[in-house]
């Protein structure tokens, strides 16, 4: 059931592991962006395996508290999608020469640094100190960097001259204009969801990470709609896909004032056409009759 769809998914996920060795297509970096929203899931794969290996009992938190050197495993698993997208961006720059791809790669590089200081801060017990300050600084830089790229590049929004303020001239979801404004606000807020870890008092840290992971998945869901919309409009502008083929000449509708003249011209053209066809039939008949005499 849905064999072709499953094969497409396996093939494109496998291509992520060989990024930099082949030309990067839209499906490649789109799939990589999906995994960038699964940092919470990927980074917790080690802890899930640890809990099941040592047994689920009252001491299961030993796999998550005071991780020691094991934080490196979680960091590598969580930052792997960001590393893949960084390699893809560099590969696209090498193939196209567009500096835009390097700027995009810088976004994923800053994300890797942000998660590095996050796990270092957690490894030290979450205390206020130099690692906490560095984590907040790089978290702010990454959130602003990624949020601005989402709105300006991935969605092409915040255009000053547009029918709807701060959107773009061309929209596909014209019946859902409030959705665009909701996406702009919610996308920026969720980009800063890491501030949920700052308060000392409040819900358990594991609950906070779960909330942050779920909100990031919802952010990526709405991101997909606007990213694919922008890609489709870009394909139309570059004539990679189009609904209408432009004619090489202008076509003007006939005016009512010239209806009579157009009808007279049409009658003359019809009469000329009939006489031409009649002449052609006569010439063919004459040749047919003359052939036996020859």
C-alpha positions as a printed Julia matrix, in Angstrom:
294×3 Matrix{Float64}:
   0.0    0.0     0.0
   1.42   3.38   -1.11
   4.62   1.6    -2.11
   5.78   4.44   -4.36
   5.26   7.01   -1.6
   7.24   4.97    0.92
  10.03   4.44   -1.58
  10.12   8.19   -2.31
  10.44   8.91    1.42
  13.21   6.35    1.94
  15.11   7.57   -1.12
  15.0   11.25   -0.13
  15.87  10.6     3.51
  18.82   8.5     2.36
  20.01  11.32    0.12
  20.33  13.53    3.19
  23.17  11.31    4.4
  25.06  11.9     1.14
  24.55  15.67    1.01
  27.36  17.43   -0.81
  27.92  14.53   -3.2
  25.08  15.31   -5.59
  23.11  18.26   -6.89
  20.67  19.63   -4.33
  17.05  19.68   -5.54
  14.0   21.22   -3.89
  12.92  17.91   -2.35
  16.37  17.51   -0.76
  16.51  20.77    1.19
  12.78  20.67    1.9
  13.2   17.28    3.54
  16.24  18.55    5.44
  14.2   21.45    6.83
  11.62  19.0     8.15
  14.27  17.19   10.17
  15.55  20.52   11.53
  12.29  20.71   13.49
  12.92  17.28   15.02
  15.86  18.28   17.2
  13.88  17.4    20.34
  13.04  13.93   18.98
  16.5   13.13   17.63
  18.38  14.38   20.68
  16.23  12.21   22.94
  16.81   8.99   21.02
  19.8    8.23   23.23
  17.85   8.82   26.43
  14.99   6.63   25.24
  17.44   3.83   24.49
  19.08   4.33   27.89
  15.77   4.06   29.73
  14.74   0.88   27.93
  18.18  -0.67   28.35
  18.44  -0.02   32.1
  14.78  -0.59   32.87
  11.78   1.63   33.47
  11.48   2.2    37.2
  11.5    5.05   39.72
  15.11   5.9    38.84
  14.56   6.41   35.1
  15.66  10.02   35.4
  19.24   8.92   35.83
  19.41   8.79   32.03
  18.51  12.47   31.73
  20.0   14.15   34.82
  23.71  14.93   35.1
  24.44  13.42   31.67
  28.2   13.95   31.9
  30.04  12.98   28.72
  26.85  11.5    27.25
  25.58  14.98   26.34
  27.78  14.79   23.24
  25.7   11.96   21.82
  22.49  13.95   22.22
  24.15  17.02   20.69
  25.38  15.11   17.64
  21.99  13.51   17.03
  20.11  16.77   17.51
  22.41  18.92   15.36
  22.75  16.38   12.52
  19.89  17.91   10.43
  21.43  21.38   10.82
  24.78  20.03    9.66
  23.11  18.42    6.63
  21.44  21.69    5.67
  24.73  23.54    6.12
  26.45  21.14    3.7
  23.57  21.47    1.24
  23.81  25.27    1.34
  27.55  25.16    0.64
  26.96  22.7    -2.22
  24.33  24.98   -3.75
  26.73  27.91   -3.51
  29.45  25.9    -5.27
  27.04  24.91   -8.05
  25.36  28.3    -8.56
  27.8   30.88   -7.2
  24.95  32.71   -5.43
  26.06  34.24   -2.12
  22.49  33.82   -0.86
  23.14  30.14   -0.22
  26.14  30.93    1.98
  24.02  33.37    3.99
  21.45  30.63    4.4
  24.19  28.24    5.49
  25.22  30.73    8.16
  21.77  30.35    9.67
  22.3   26.63   10.2
  25.83  27.2    11.45
  24.53  29.58   14.12
  21.93  26.95   15.04
  24.64  24.37   15.64
  26.52  26.79   17.91
  23.3   27.58   19.77
  22.59  23.91   20.51
  26.22  23.36   21.49
  26.01  25.96   24.27
  22.57  24.67   25.23
  23.85  21.17   25.9
  26.96  22.54   27.62
  24.73  24.59   29.89
  22.58  21.54   30.65
  25.69  19.43   31.29
  26.74  21.93   33.99
  23.4   21.52   35.72
  21.57  24.52   34.28
  23.17  27.03   36.63
  23.48  30.73   35.88
  26.99  31.36   34.63
  29.11  32.01   31.53
  27.56  29.11   29.6
  24.09  30.4    30.37
  25.0   33.86   29.04
  26.57  32.44   25.87
  23.54  30.22   25.32
  21.19  33.21   25.62
  23.32  35.33   23.27
  23.54  32.7    20.54
  19.91  31.74   21.09
  18.85  35.33   20.41
  21.08  35.58   17.34
  19.81  32.28   15.92
  16.16  33.15   16.55
  16.45  36.55   14.87
  18.49  35.09   12.01
  16.12  32.2    11.34
  12.94  34.23   11.91
  14.01  36.95    9.47
  14.94  34.33    6.88
  11.55  32.65    7.28
   9.63  35.85    6.6
  11.83  37.53    3.99
  13.25  34.62    2.0
  11.27  31.43    2.6
   7.87  33.17    2.56
   8.74  36.42    0.7
   6.51  38.41    3.05
   6.83  41.88    4.63
   6.61  43.6     1.24
   5.81  47.3     1.57
   3.91  47.59   -1.71
   1.27  44.89   -1.54
  -2.54  44.84   -1.57
  -2.46  43.52    1.98
   0.01  45.27    4.33
   3.24  43.39    5.04
   2.33  40.45    2.82
   3.26  40.01   -0.86
   1.59  41.07   -4.13
   0.66  37.52   -5.13
  -1.17  35.2    -2.74
  -2.78  31.82   -3.23
  -4.74  31.53    0.01
  -6.76  34.67   -0.64
  -9.7   33.35    1.38
  -7.52  32.99    4.47
  -5.7   36.32    4.74
  -5.72  36.3     8.59
  -3.72  33.07    8.43
  -0.73  34.96    7.01
  -0.68  37.41    9.9
  -1.14  34.61   12.41
   1.77  32.73   10.83
   4.04  35.79   10.99
   3.4   36.39   14.69
   3.39  32.77   15.81
   6.51  31.94   13.79
   8.52  34.66   15.54
   7.2   33.72   18.98
   7.97  30.02   18.57
  11.45  30.85   17.25
  12.05  32.26   20.73
  10.51  29.27   22.52
  13.88  28.52   24.12
  13.15  31.22   26.75
  10.82  28.66   28.35
  13.94  27.08   29.91
  15.09  30.26   31.66
  12.71  30.46   34.68
  14.03  28.58   37.68
  10.56  27.8    38.99
   7.81  26.27   36.97
   7.03  22.99   35.19
   9.53  20.16   35.11
  12.37  20.61   32.62
  11.35  17.51   30.67
   7.81  18.85   30.32
   9.2   22.13   29.02
  11.26  20.39   26.38
   8.2   18.41   25.29
   6.13  21.62   24.97
   8.92  23.3    22.99
   9.22  20.29   20.69
   5.48  20.17   19.98
   5.29  23.9    19.28
   8.23  23.64   16.89
   6.45  20.83   15.01
   3.33  23.02   14.69
   5.48  25.94   13.52
   6.99  23.75   10.81
   3.51  22.64    9.74
   2.39  26.17    8.94
   5.83  26.96    7.51
   5.32  24.23    4.93
   2.13  25.82    3.55
   3.71  29.22    2.96
   7.06  27.83    1.8
   5.44  25.65   -0.87
   3.21  28.54   -1.89
   6.23  30.78   -2.38
   8.04  28.06   -4.34
   5.04  27.6    -6.63
   4.77  31.34   -7.29
   8.49  31.45   -8.03
   8.1   28.64  -10.56
   5.31  30.59  -12.25
   7.43  33.74  -12.46
  10.26  31.78  -14.09
   7.88  29.89  -16.41
   8.83  26.54  -14.9
   5.1   26.04  -14.42
   2.25  28.09  -15.85
  -1.49  27.98  -16.24
  -1.59  30.07  -19.41
   0.84  30.25  -22.3
   1.36  33.9   -23.41
   0.55  34.6   -27.06
   3.18  36.29  -29.27
   0.65  38.98  -30.26
  -2.05  41.09  -28.66
  -5.68  40.15  -29.1
  -8.27  42.91  -29.04
 -11.97  42.23  -28.71
 -13.99  43.73  -31.64
 -15.99  46.81  -30.72
 -19.74  47.13  -31.23
 -19.27  50.02  -33.67
 -17.52  47.83  -36.2
 -19.91  44.87  -36.06
 -21.46  45.67  -39.42
 -18.12  46.13  -41.15
 -16.8   42.93  -39.64
 -19.82  41.03  -40.91
 -19.37  42.47  -44.43
 -15.68  41.52  -44.34
 -16.6   38.06  -43.13
 -19.13  37.64  -45.97
 -16.58  38.75  -48.56
 -13.98  36.37  -47.14
 -16.52  33.53  -47.15
 -17.51  34.25  -50.77
 -13.88  34.43  -51.81
 -13.17  31.17  -50.06
 -16.07  29.44  -51.77
 -15.04  30.72  -55.2
 -11.48  29.61  -54.55
 -12.59  26.15  -53.53
 -14.95  26.02  -56.56
 -12.1   26.97  -58.86
  -9.91  24.31  -57.35
 -12.61  21.7   -57.82
 -13.09  22.78  -61.44
  -9.41  22.52  -62.23
  -9.26  19.08  -60.75
 -12.29  18.0   -62.84
 -10.79  19.34  -66.03
  -7.59  17.5   -65.44
  -9.51  14.32  -64.75
 -11.47  14.59  -68.0
  -8.42  15.47  -70.04
  -6.36  12.53  -68.87
  -8.0    9.89  -71.2
  -7.31  12.1   -74.25
  -3.69  12.24  -73.31
